[in-house]
């Protein structure tokens, strides 16, 4: 073998070093002109003007001055100095000024003090909480229940605990704001179906099934949920639960039911929309409700099978990272449950009164009633809107003021205009 | 490399690194547990071990599984073995001592059974009871009981509808005066205060620069707002300045449009580290780069500062310099709820646009009264010196506790004024042994590990309270000393000479 001449070796050596340099250098170099000098940076910092932290709010904005309530917000309420019959609070069963409830809350206050000073994981679990959870589970005839310290946070923490990026959720258009926030936090695909329209939902489910058949591997790990409310906050009507259960088994989706308005209102014993329709509780995967309406306390709960609920104890954000419910409010809720169990007649009384009010409100010129006859919260909408939301709201406000002068308290239903996905038209809430 | 002007370490904060063998043993520990986890999963799959995990219904077995196996690996195999150290139920008020309910497990923590007895007088080093307002003294609670009797337990309505009681307005007035700002607004839940108001303040096209170790509620609020989020290293001013400069000069990614606003989110005291925010430096940076500052004082309001007004008082900073002051009433005031305070325009805007005012229930009247009472006590408006006494007691307890722990040779994190004292344990087995051993000696501690902290930095976190007496603290320290020796927890390599207690000099 002949030895290579010297210039071959030198050339190959240079080539190897060049290759090594290319391997370790950046793939491209930013041309020097793109880099800013220090002086230019200072100028940019000088010139930049951010927007003000908050845009100015006009003084006439209806939401700045609140109506001030002095005294307890019970059946007779003193708003802005006038005593009125209260048609505006969600105190459906009248448990807000029930003496037994107050007594139990006082006893709990004397024993435990006011706050819990810690989240559930760090000595914030009291025996009252455990008792309330077991009582709720027994009342709803499910395996387990979990309590949150704020009603809004309940469904907003429950949905993201189960549904993650890549999962699919089918939601009714009239879903309330806390459900919308839960959906946003979950980062899943959201598909809206028309309010209470089962055919629209079935169409969406069929489309999804076709998609799944094209990609079975992905479909095997994509979870699918339907989120509906028992009694819708925004439209005061009921969801068709038996049809939903049929769809559930046909297309293999899980149902999350939000019963804030219907818990303690619908059904023979106040167990909500499942009792109202006679649906088996086990068919619903998760029932979530807040205790701030019929139960006249603060907080919320979710109930269902242990398989489903136990997961939230480690992954429900509003549960793990927030202080637990103050014990006196939990004791008030337990006593409210006691009253509900002892005396199921109050639900019949409530229903009769609702029907009475509903029929009495029919036939008012230029206002139409939105909602079912047994719903405790009704909406009164203008028959013919003027086209401008602001003028409609002003007219409704003048109706409210008129009623306040005659000692009846109503309220304009409040929505955040820019944030709601499907904005309901302006209306009064009664 | 330009020398960063903030480089001088704050002498009072210490984040000592452990010896190398500790980190190695920690990883080895986690590795062993993971291996065992796989082994047990295998046994369960084969059928040799009974499966205690709750199962899906028969009718729904062909649905897509609700949980993936690997998501729950940690829960099934690690957390279940040791979960008796968390969620311990108590049956008394969460004061400086409390009664724990005794619970036992017959099947290695899969299910618990209450024996019906309670463990009385356990010293409470875990509850956030900084000023000792978790009390049930009938005299102190008289006004709260009166309100409860008169108003009922709850309000059943939102703030914008019929939920706005005159009590709420009184409270907001008091909070604004207490903090030294123009006006404030209160909400029913501390967590929800962040997650519902940050989306109202910033939106798409805005930039949020948040500290690495911010609380989940701040992160959730930032995500829900739709703004771009960037994270800077914990309490590191160089990292923050670099990010601010880059943001202002380069603008939004891809389009290069200038940002609409920049919001810096920090906390007063970080709950897992005990470190105090560097407020004067952040304010200087904020003025230079025209950013806005959101300060979450959940742990620091009421707990630091000569009159308990939080980190603004601690650093002698004008509260008007902080754009959004947020805090919670759960920790130092012994109630529940949160507030946001600042200029009148800010609060007016939030009154109309906050998600909580429109959709969420208002604060319960009894809780409102408790906060009013607590603020009056702290500021001395009720005519007594009880408030100032508690604040001084808390400061004294904090200093004493921290000094003694350092002397003993433990590694603790955080600034000297912070009543949150994390004591580093590192190895997973020691964490569990520590918690169980302290409970056997009738001291209730809080331990945290992965995923709330970095994997190698599991710790026990003590919350000092004004209600703790010197005897209680001495008892805790005595037991800590013994347990520290038994479990070899004294990792500190710094020498701390034991100096005479300065408090004893003034007392005599």
Short mmCIF file of N, CA and C in Angstrom, two decimals, chain A residues 41 45-46 48 50-55 57 63 66-72 88-90 96 99 102 106 110-115 117 120-123 125-127 149-150 152 162 177 181 184-185 187 220 222-223 248-249 252-254 282-283 285 292 297-298 305 307-308 311 314 317 321-323 326 328-329 411 414-416 420, chain B residues 54-57 60 62-67 75 86-94 101 127-128 135-136 145 148-154 156 160-162 164-166 185 188-189 196 201 215-216 220 223-224 249 259-262 288-290 292 330 334 346 349 351 353 355 357-362 366-367 370 444-446 448 461:
data_model
loop_
_atom_site.label_atom_id
_atom_site.label_comp_id
_atom_site.label_asym_id
_atom_site.label_seq_id
_atom_site.Cartn_x
_atom_site.Cartn_y
_atom_site.Cartn_z
N UNK A 41 -32.72 49.83 22.62
CA UNK A 41 -33.58 49.20 23.62
C UNK A 41 -34.11 50.26 24.58
N UNK A 45 -38.04 51.19 25.33
CA UNK A 45 -38.66 51.15 26.67
C UNK A 45 -39.29 52.48 26.99
N UNK A 46 -38.61 53.59 26.60
CA UNK A 46 -39.18 54.92 26.83
C UNK A 46 -40.50 55.10 26.11
N UNK A 48 -42.67 52.91 24.80
CA UNK A 48 -43.81 52.00 24.96
C UNK A 48 -44.79 52.52 25.99
N UNK A 50 -48.17 51.28 27.82
CA UNK A 50 -49.18 50.23 27.95
C UNK A 50 -50.57 50.82 28.09
N UNK A 51 -51.58 49.97 27.89
CA UNK A 51 -52.95 50.41 28.16
C UNK A 51 -53.10 50.63 29.65
N UNK A 52 -54.08 51.43 30.07
CA UNK A 52 -54.30 51.53 31.52
C UNK A 52 -54.74 50.17 32.06
N UNK A 53 -54.47 49.93 33.32
CA UNK A 53 -54.76 48.61 33.89
C UNK A 53 -56.23 48.24 33.73
N UNK A 54 -57.09 49.20 33.98
CA UNK A 54 -58.50 48.93 33.75
C UNK A 54 -59.08 50.05 32.89
N UNK A 55 -59.93 49.71 31.94
CA UNK A 55 -60.56 50.77 31.17
C UNK A 55 -61.52 51.55 32.06
N UNK A 57 -64.74 53.06 33.66
CA UNK A 57 -66.13 52.61 33.66
C UNK A 57 -67.01 53.84 33.83
N UNK A 63 -73.98 48.34 36.90
CA UNK A 63 -73.47 47.39 37.87
C UNK A 63 -72.55 48.02 38.90
N UNK A 66 -74.50 49.01 43.70
CA UNK A 66 -75.35 47.87 44.02
C UNK A 66 -76.50 48.36 44.87
N UNK A 67 -77.57 47.58 44.85
CA UNK A 67 -78.66 47.85 45.79
C UNK A 67 -78.17 47.39 47.15
N UNK A 68 -78.35 48.20 48.16
CA UNK A 68 -77.85 47.84 49.48
C UNK A 68 -78.97 47.23 50.29
N UNK A 69 -78.69 46.08 50.85
CA UNK A 69 -79.68 45.39 51.68
C UNK A 69 -79.28 45.57 53.12
N UNK A 70 -80.15 46.15 53.91
CA UNK A 70 -79.84 46.23 55.35
C UNK A 70 -80.74 45.23 56.03
N UNK A 71 -80.18 44.43 56.89
CA UNK A 71 -81.03 43.43 57.53
C UNK A 71 -80.99 42.14 56.75
N UNK A 72 -81.56 41.09 57.31
CA UNK A 72 -81.43 39.77 56.70
C UNK A 72 -82.17 39.66 55.38
N UNK A 88 -86.40 37.92 44.83
CA UNK A 88 -85.15 37.95 44.08
C UNK A 88 -84.07 37.04 44.62
N UNK A 89 -84.16 36.58 45.86
CA UNK A 89 -83.10 35.69 46.36
C UNK A 89 -83.44 34.25 46.04
N UNK A 90 -82.43 33.39 46.08
CA UNK A 90 -82.64 31.99 45.75
C UNK A 90 -83.00 31.16 46.97
N UNK A 96 -83.47 30.03 55.14
CA UNK A 96 -82.48 31.03 55.53
C UNK A 96 -82.71 31.53 56.95
N UNK A 99 -85.21 28.71 62.48
CA UNK A 99 -84.57 28.79 63.79
C UNK A 99 -83.71 27.60 64.09
N UNK A 102 -80.36 27.97 62.45
CA UNK A 102 -79.52 28.98 63.10
C UNK A 102 -78.97 28.44 64.42
N UNK A 106 -75.09 28.11 65.43
CA UNK A 106 -74.54 28.77 66.61
C UNK A 106 -73.77 27.78 67.48
N UNK A 110 -69.79 27.97 68.51
CA UNK A 110 -69.22 27.95 69.85
C UNK A 110 -68.18 26.86 70.00
N UNK A 111 -68.35 25.77 69.26
CA UNK A 111 -67.39 24.68 69.42
C UNK A 111 -66.15 24.88 68.57
N UNK A 112 -66.34 25.27 67.30
CA UNK A 112 -65.22 25.26 66.37
C UNK A 112 -64.66 26.62 66.02
N UNK A 113 -65.31 27.70 66.47
CA UNK A 113 -64.84 28.99 65.98
C UNK A 113 -65.35 29.23 64.57
N UNK A 114 -64.76 30.15 63.87
CA UNK A 114 -65.30 30.53 62.58
C UNK A 114 -64.64 29.79 61.43
N UNK A 115 -63.34 30.01 61.22
CA UNK A 115 -62.70 29.47 60.03
C UNK A 115 -61.99 28.15 60.31
N UNK A 117 -58.88 27.46 58.86
CA UNK A 117 -57.44 27.71 58.84
C UNK A 117 -56.63 26.64 58.13
N UNK A 120 -58.20 20.86 53.13
CA UNK A 120 -58.63 19.56 53.64
C UNK A 120 -57.45 18.65 53.95
N UNK A 121 -56.37 18.78 53.18
CA UNK A 121 -55.26 17.84 53.39
C UNK A 121 -54.46 18.13 54.64
N UNK A 122 -54.48 19.39 55.14
CA UNK A 122 -53.63 19.78 56.27
C UNK A 122 -54.48 20.21 57.44
N UNK A 123 -55.09 19.25 58.13
CA UNK A 123 -55.86 19.52 59.34
C UNK A 123 -57.03 20.46 59.11
N UNK A 125 -59.81 19.10 57.80
CA UNK A 125 -60.96 18.20 57.73
C UNK A 125 -61.55 18.08 59.12
N UNK A 126 -62.78 18.51 59.28
CA UNK A 126 -63.42 18.42 60.59
C UNK A 126 -64.43 17.28 60.56
N UNK A 127 -64.84 16.84 61.71
CA UNK A 127 -65.83 15.77 61.74
C UNK A 127 -67.15 16.23 61.13
N UNK A 149 -65.81 24.42 49.16
CA UNK A 149 -66.17 25.52 50.05
C UNK A 149 -66.85 26.69 49.32
N UNK A 150 -67.09 26.57 48.01
CA UNK A 150 -67.71 27.66 47.29
C UNK A 150 -68.49 27.05 46.14
N UNK A 152 -69.52 28.19 43.20
CA UNK A 152 -69.02 28.43 41.85
C UNK A 152 -67.88 27.48 41.52
N UNK A 162 -61.46 15.51 35.40
CA UNK A 162 -61.64 14.28 34.62
C UNK A 162 -61.31 14.46 33.15
N UNK A 177 -72.44 29.89 33.74
CA UNK A 177 -71.09 30.42 33.61
C UNK A 177 -70.06 29.55 34.30
N UNK A 181 -66.57 28.05 32.71
CA UNK A 181 -65.22 28.21 33.22
C UNK A 181 -64.55 26.85 33.41
N UNK A 184 -63.42 25.73 30.10
CA UNK A 184 -62.25 26.44 29.62
C UNK A 184 -60.99 25.93 30.32
N UNK A 185 -61.11 25.64 31.61
CA UNK A 185 -59.94 25.17 32.36
C UNK A 185 -59.52 23.76 31.92
N UNK A 187 -59.41 22.50 28.85
CA UNK A 187 -58.71 22.48 27.56
C UNK A 187 -59.14 21.34 26.65
N UNK A 220 -59.91 4.99 21.42
CA UNK A 220 -59.88 4.14 22.62
C UNK A 220 -59.46 4.92 23.85
N UNK A 222 -59.83 8.47 24.05
CA UNK A 222 -60.50 9.76 24.18
C UNK A 222 -61.74 9.59 25.02
N UNK A 223 -61.80 10.35 26.11
CA UNK A 223 -62.98 10.26 26.96
C UNK A 223 -64.04 11.23 26.44
N UNK A 248 -76.61 7.99 26.29
CA UNK A 248 -75.37 7.63 26.98
C UNK A 248 -74.96 6.20 26.66
N UNK A 249 -75.92 5.28 26.79
CA UNK A 249 -75.54 3.88 26.57
C UNK A 249 -75.36 3.58 25.11
N UNK A 252 -71.93 5.53 24.34
CA UNK A 252 -70.88 5.33 25.34
C UNK A 252 -70.21 6.63 25.78
N UNK A 253 -71.03 7.57 26.22
CA UNK A 253 -70.49 8.80 26.79
C UNK A 253 -70.95 8.88 28.24
N UNK A 254 -70.20 9.61 29.07
CA UNK A 254 -70.58 9.73 30.48
C UNK A 254 -71.36 11.02 30.68
N UNK A 282 -77.51 5.50 39.57
CA UNK A 282 -76.23 4.95 39.13
C UNK A 282 -75.95 5.25 37.67
N UNK A 283 -77.00 5.60 36.92
CA UNK A 283 -76.76 5.87 35.51
C UNK A 283 -76.07 7.21 35.30
N UNK A 285 -73.06 9.66 36.03
CA UNK A 285 -71.72 9.47 36.57
C UNK A 285 -71.39 10.45 37.67
N UNK A 292 -76.09 26.78 47.77
CA UNK A 292 -76.38 28.18 48.04
C UNK A 292 -77.79 28.56 47.63
N UNK A 297 -77.13 27.56 52.46
CA UNK A 297 -75.83 27.62 53.13
C UNK A 297 -74.83 28.11 52.08
N UNK A 298 -73.57 27.84 52.28
CA UNK A 298 -72.57 28.22 51.26
C UNK A 298 -71.76 26.99 50.93
N UNK A 305 -70.60 7.59 42.37
CA UNK A 305 -69.93 6.38 42.84
C UNK A 305 -68.53 6.71 43.32
N UNK A 307 -65.83 5.29 42.67
CA UNK A 307 -64.88 5.20 41.58
C UNK A 307 -64.65 6.56 40.94
N UNK A 308 -65.74 7.34 40.84
CA UNK A 308 -65.64 8.63 40.16
C UNK A 308 -65.22 9.72 41.15
N UNK A 311 -61.49 10.42 42.90
CA UNK A 311 -60.43 11.03 42.09
C UNK A 311 -60.29 12.52 42.40
N UNK A 314 -57.77 14.20 45.05
CA UNK A 314 -56.38 14.56 44.76
C UNK A 314 -56.26 15.50 43.58
N UNK A 317 -58.99 21.01 41.90
CA UNK A 317 -58.16 22.13 42.36
C UNK A 317 -58.84 22.93 43.45
N UNK A 321 -56.49 22.86 46.99
CA UNK A 321 -55.68 24.05 47.19
C UNK A 321 -56.43 25.17 47.85
N UNK A 322 -57.55 24.87 48.45
CA UNK A 322 -58.33 25.93 49.04
C UNK A 322 -58.77 25.52 50.43
N UNK A 323 -58.97 26.50 51.31
CA UNK A 323 -59.39 26.19 52.67
C UNK A 323 -60.76 25.54 52.66
N UNK A 326 -66.19 26.57 56.28
CA UNK A 326 -66.28 26.85 57.71
C UNK A 326 -67.31 25.94 58.37
N UNK A 328 -69.48 26.11 60.73
CA UNK A 328 -70.85 26.48 61.06
C UNK A 328 -71.73 26.43 59.83
N UNK A 329 -71.15 26.70 58.64
CA UNK A 329 -71.94 26.58 57.42
C UNK A 329 -72.23 25.11 57.12
N UNK A 411 -85.18 41.47 40.36
CA UNK A 411 -83.86 41.90 39.94
C UNK A 411 -83.65 41.64 38.46
N UNK A 414 -78.25 39.16 35.79
CA UNK A 414 -76.96 39.74 35.45
C UNK A 414 -76.11 38.79 34.64
N UNK A 415 -75.53 39.28 33.59
CA UNK A 415 -74.61 38.47 32.80
C UNK A 415 -73.40 39.32 32.47
N UNK A 416 -72.28 38.68 32.26
CA UNK A 416 -71.08 39.39 31.81
C UNK A 416 -71.13 39.38 30.30
N UNK A 420 -69.82 35.70 28.16
CA UNK A 420 -70.73 34.59 27.96
C UNK A 420 -70.66 34.13 26.52
N UNK B 54 -61.15 0.99 43.58
CA UNK B 54 -62.56 0.95 43.15
C UNK B 54 -62.62 0.68 41.66
N UNK B 55 -63.61 -0.09 41.26
CA UNK B 55 -63.71 -0.47 39.85
C UNK B 55 -64.89 0.20 39.19
N UNK B 56 -64.85 0.27 37.89
CA UNK B 56 -65.94 0.80 37.08
C UNK B 56 -67.13 -0.17 37.14
N UNK B 57 -68.32 0.38 36.89
CA UNK B 57 -69.52 -0.45 36.90
C UNK B 57 -69.50 -1.50 35.81
N UNK B 60 -70.75 -0.29 32.45
CA UNK B 60 -69.98 0.71 31.73
C UNK B 60 -68.57 0.23 31.43
N UNK B 62 -67.41 -1.20 28.93
CA UNK B 62 -66.90 -1.01 27.57
C UNK B 62 -66.82 0.47 27.20
N UNK B 63 -67.00 1.35 28.16
CA UNK B 63 -66.79 2.77 27.89
C UNK B 63 -65.29 3.03 27.87
N UNK B 64 -64.89 4.16 27.31
CA UNK B 64 -63.47 4.54 27.40
C UNK B 64 -63.10 4.67 28.87
N UNK B 65 -61.98 4.12 29.29
CA UNK B 65 -61.65 4.17 30.71
C UNK B 65 -61.53 5.61 31.20
N UNK B 66 -62.03 5.85 32.39
CA UNK B 66 -62.03 7.21 32.92
C UNK B 66 -60.63 7.65 33.33
N UNK B 67 -59.83 6.72 33.80
CA UNK B 67 -58.46 7.06 34.20
C UNK B 67 -57.51 6.13 33.47
N UNK B 75 -50.54 7.44 42.63
CA UNK B 75 -51.56 7.36 43.67
C UNK B 75 -51.66 5.96 44.23
N UNK B 86 -52.06 12.60 55.81
CA UNK B 86 -52.78 13.74 55.30
C UNK B 86 -54.26 13.55 55.57
N UNK B 87 -55.02 14.61 55.39
CA UNK B 87 -56.45 14.54 55.61
C UNK B 87 -56.81 14.02 56.99
N UNK B 88 -56.00 14.39 57.99
CA UNK B 88 -56.31 13.89 59.34
C UNK B 88 -57.48 14.68 59.89
N UNK B 89 -58.58 14.04 60.23
CA UNK B 89 -59.74 14.80 60.71
C UNK B 89 -59.57 15.23 62.17
N UNK B 90 -60.07 16.43 62.47
CA UNK B 90 -59.99 16.90 63.84
C UNK B 90 -61.39 17.12 64.36
N UNK B 91 -61.53 17.13 65.67
CA UNK B 91 -62.86 17.33 66.23
C UNK B 91 -62.88 18.43 67.26
N UNK B 92 -62.05 19.45 67.05
CA UNK B 92 -62.12 20.60 67.94
C UNK B 92 -61.74 21.80 67.09
N UNK B 93 -61.63 22.98 67.72
CA UNK B 93 -61.28 24.11 66.88
C UNK B 93 -59.79 24.06 66.55
N UNK B 94 -59.38 24.62 65.40
CA UNK B 94 -57.97 24.51 64.97
C UNK B 94 -57.09 25.53 65.67
N UNK B 101 -59.07 13.06 65.58
CA UNK B 101 -59.86 11.84 65.67
C UNK B 101 -58.95 10.66 65.39
N UNK B 127 -51.90 24.34 61.14
CA UNK B 127 -52.97 25.22 60.66
C UNK B 127 -52.47 26.63 60.48
N UNK B 128 -53.09 27.35 59.54
CA UNK B 128 -52.69 28.72 59.25
C UNK B 128 -53.36 29.65 60.26
N UNK B 135 -60.54 30.88 67.50
CA UNK B 135 -60.81 30.74 68.92
C UNK B 135 -62.31 30.67 69.09
N UNK B 136 -62.74 30.09 70.20
CA UNK B 136 -64.18 30.02 70.41
C UNK B 136 -64.57 30.64 71.74
N UNK B 145 -71.88 35.79 66.75
CA UNK B 145 -73.08 35.01 67.07
C UNK B 145 -74.34 35.84 66.84
N UNK B 148 -75.13 36.02 63.19
CA UNK B 148 -75.63 34.74 62.70
C UNK B 148 -77.09 34.60 63.08
N UNK B 149 -77.41 34.99 64.30
CA UNK B 149 -78.79 34.88 64.77
C UNK B 149 -79.70 35.77 63.95
N UNK B 150 -79.22 36.96 63.62
CA UNK B 150 -80.09 37.92 62.94
C UNK B 150 -80.20 37.64 61.45
N UNK B 151 -79.06 37.36 60.80
CA UNK B 151 -79.07 37.28 59.35
C UNK B 151 -79.20 35.87 58.81
N UNK B 152 -78.94 34.86 59.60
CA UNK B 152 -78.92 33.52 59.04
C UNK B 152 -77.52 33.17 58.56
N UNK B 153 -77.40 31.96 58.04
CA UNK B 153 -76.06 31.46 57.72
C UNK B 153 -75.54 32.00 56.40
N UNK B 154 -76.42 32.27 55.44
CA UNK B 154 -75.92 32.59 54.11
C UNK B 154 -76.73 33.71 53.49
N UNK B 156 -77.73 33.58 49.77
CA UNK B 156 -78.58 33.06 48.68
C UNK B 156 -78.71 33.98 47.49
N UNK B 160 -74.34 41.34 42.79
CA UNK B 160 -74.98 42.34 41.95
C UNK B 160 -76.49 42.27 42.04
N UNK B 161 -77.02 41.18 42.59
CA UNK B 161 -78.47 41.10 42.71
C UNK B 161 -78.84 41.51 44.14
N UNK B 162 -79.38 40.61 44.94
CA UNK B 162 -79.76 41.08 46.27
C UNK B 162 -78.80 40.60 47.33
N UNK B 164 -75.90 42.12 48.22
CA UNK B 164 -74.98 43.12 48.73
C UNK B 164 -75.52 43.68 50.04
N UNK B 165 -75.04 43.14 51.15
CA UNK B 165 -75.52 43.63 52.44
C UNK B 165 -74.73 44.86 52.84
N UNK B 166 -75.32 45.66 53.73
CA UNK B 166 -74.61 46.83 54.22
C UNK B 166 -73.35 46.39 54.98
N UNK B 185 -62.61 45.37 47.43
CA UNK B 185 -63.80 44.55 47.19
C UNK B 185 -63.55 43.16 47.73
N UNK B 188 -66.15 35.66 48.24
CA UNK B 188 -66.47 34.59 49.18
C UNK B 188 -65.40 33.53 49.35
N UNK B 189 -64.46 33.41 48.41
CA UNK B 189 -63.47 32.33 48.49
C UNK B 189 -62.13 32.86 48.02
N UNK B 196 -61.07 34.20 39.40
CA UNK B 196 -62.16 34.92 38.74
C UNK B 196 -61.82 36.36 38.40
N UNK B 201 -58.95 41.29 34.44
CA UNK B 201 -57.98 42.35 34.30
C UNK B 201 -57.14 42.25 33.04
N UNK B 215 -48.85 30.13 43.42
CA UNK B 215 -49.90 29.21 43.85
C UNK B 215 -50.80 28.80 42.69
N UNK B 216 -51.44 27.63 42.83
CA UNK B 216 -52.29 27.12 41.75
C UNK B 216 -53.40 28.08 41.36
N UNK B 220 -54.11 29.22 37.62
CA UNK B 220 -55.40 28.96 36.97
C UNK B 220 -56.01 30.24 36.45
N UNK B 223 -54.22 31.23 33.31
CA UNK B 223 -54.60 30.41 32.15
C UNK B 223 -55.97 30.76 31.63
N UNK B 224 -56.91 31.01 32.54
CA UNK B 224 -58.27 31.30 32.11
C UNK B 224 -58.35 32.64 31.41
N UNK B 249 -39.01 45.14 24.36
CA UNK B 249 -38.30 45.40 23.10
C UNK B 249 -38.81 44.54 21.96
N UNK B 259 -47.01 44.70 23.41
CA UNK B 259 -47.98 44.10 24.33
C UNK B 259 -48.97 45.16 24.80
N UNK B 260 -50.20 44.72 25.05
CA UNK B 260 -51.18 45.67 25.56
C UNK B 260 -50.86 46.05 27.00
N UNK B 261 -50.60 45.06 27.83
CA UNK B 261 -50.17 45.37 29.19
C UNK B 261 -49.26 44.26 29.66
N UNK B 262 -48.45 44.56 30.64
CA UNK B 262 -47.62 43.50 31.25
C UNK B 262 -47.98 43.46 32.73
N UNK B 288 -39.68 51.24 36.02
CA UNK B 288 -38.82 51.46 34.86
C UNK B 288 -39.46 50.94 33.59
N UNK B 289 -40.08 49.76 33.66
CA UNK B 289 -40.59 49.15 32.45
C UNK B 289 -42.09 49.34 32.28
N UNK B 290 -42.71 50.13 33.12
CA UNK B 290 -44.13 50.46 33.03
C UNK B 290 -45.02 49.22 33.05
N UNK B 292 -47.43 46.37 35.44
CA UNK B 292 -48.33 46.45 36.57
C UNK B 292 -48.00 45.32 37.52
N UNK B 330 -58.42 33.81 55.13
CA UNK B 330 -58.45 32.50 55.77
C UNK B 330 -57.33 32.34 56.78
N UNK B 334 -58.72 34.19 60.45
CA UNK B 334 -59.53 33.08 60.95
C UNK B 334 -60.91 33.01 60.38
N UNK B 346 -59.89 50.79 39.69
CA UNK B 346 -59.72 49.35 39.59
C UNK B 346 -60.88 48.63 40.24
N UNK B 349 -64.16 48.96 38.40
CA UNK B 349 -64.19 48.09 37.22
C UNK B 349 -64.49 46.66 37.63
N UNK B 351 -66.09 45.69 40.24
CA UNK B 351 -67.47 45.54 40.69
C UNK B 351 -68.39 45.23 39.53
N UNK B 353 -67.25 43.97 36.40
CA UNK B 353 -66.80 42.93 35.49
C UNK B 353 -66.34 41.64 36.14
N UNK B 355 -66.18 38.07 37.62
CA UNK B 355 -67.07 36.92 37.48
C UNK B 355 -67.78 36.64 38.79
N UNK B 357 -68.76 38.74 41.17
CA UNK B 357 -69.85 39.64 41.54
C UNK B 357 -71.12 39.28 40.78
N UNK B 358 -70.95 38.72 39.58
CA UNK B 358 -72.11 38.47 38.74
C UNK B 358 -72.70 37.08 38.98
N UNK B 359 -71.85 36.11 39.21
CA UNK B 359 -72.34 34.73 39.20
C UNK B 359 -72.21 33.99 40.50
N UNK B 360 -71.41 34.48 41.42
CA UNK B 360 -71.14 33.67 42.60
C UNK B 360 -71.76 34.30 43.82
N UNK B 361 -72.07 33.46 44.79
CA UNK B 361 -72.79 33.94 45.96
C UNK B 361 -71.92 34.87 46.79
N UNK B 362 -72.57 35.75 47.52
CA UNK B 362 -71.83 36.71 48.36
C UNK B 362 -71.38 36.03 49.64
N UNK B 366 -72.04 36.06 58.90
CA UNK B 366 -71.29 35.78 60.13
C UNK B 366 -69.79 35.85 59.85
N UNK B 367 -69.38 35.34 58.72
CA UNK B 367 -67.97 35.38 58.35
C UNK B 367 -67.52 36.83 58.16
N UNK B 370 -66.87 38.31 61.45
CA UNK B 370 -65.61 37.84 62.04
C UNK B 370 -64.44 38.63 61.50
N UNK B 444 -48.84 17.75 65.89
CA UNK B 444 -49.37 17.58 64.54
C UNK B 444 -48.58 18.43 63.55
N UNK B 445 -47.92 17.78 62.59
CA UNK B 445 -47.14 18.53 61.62
C UNK B 445 -47.70 18.26 60.23
N UNK B 446 -47.33 19.12 59.31
CA UNK B 446 -47.72 18.99 57.92
C UNK B 446 -46.47 18.64 57.13
N UNK B 448 -45.01 17.73 53.19
CA UNK B 448 -45.35 17.79 51.77
C UNK B 448 -44.22 17.19 50.97
N UNK B 461 -43.60 21.42 57.01
CA UNK B 461 -43.81 22.85 57.04
C UNK B 461 -44.49 23.23 58.34
#
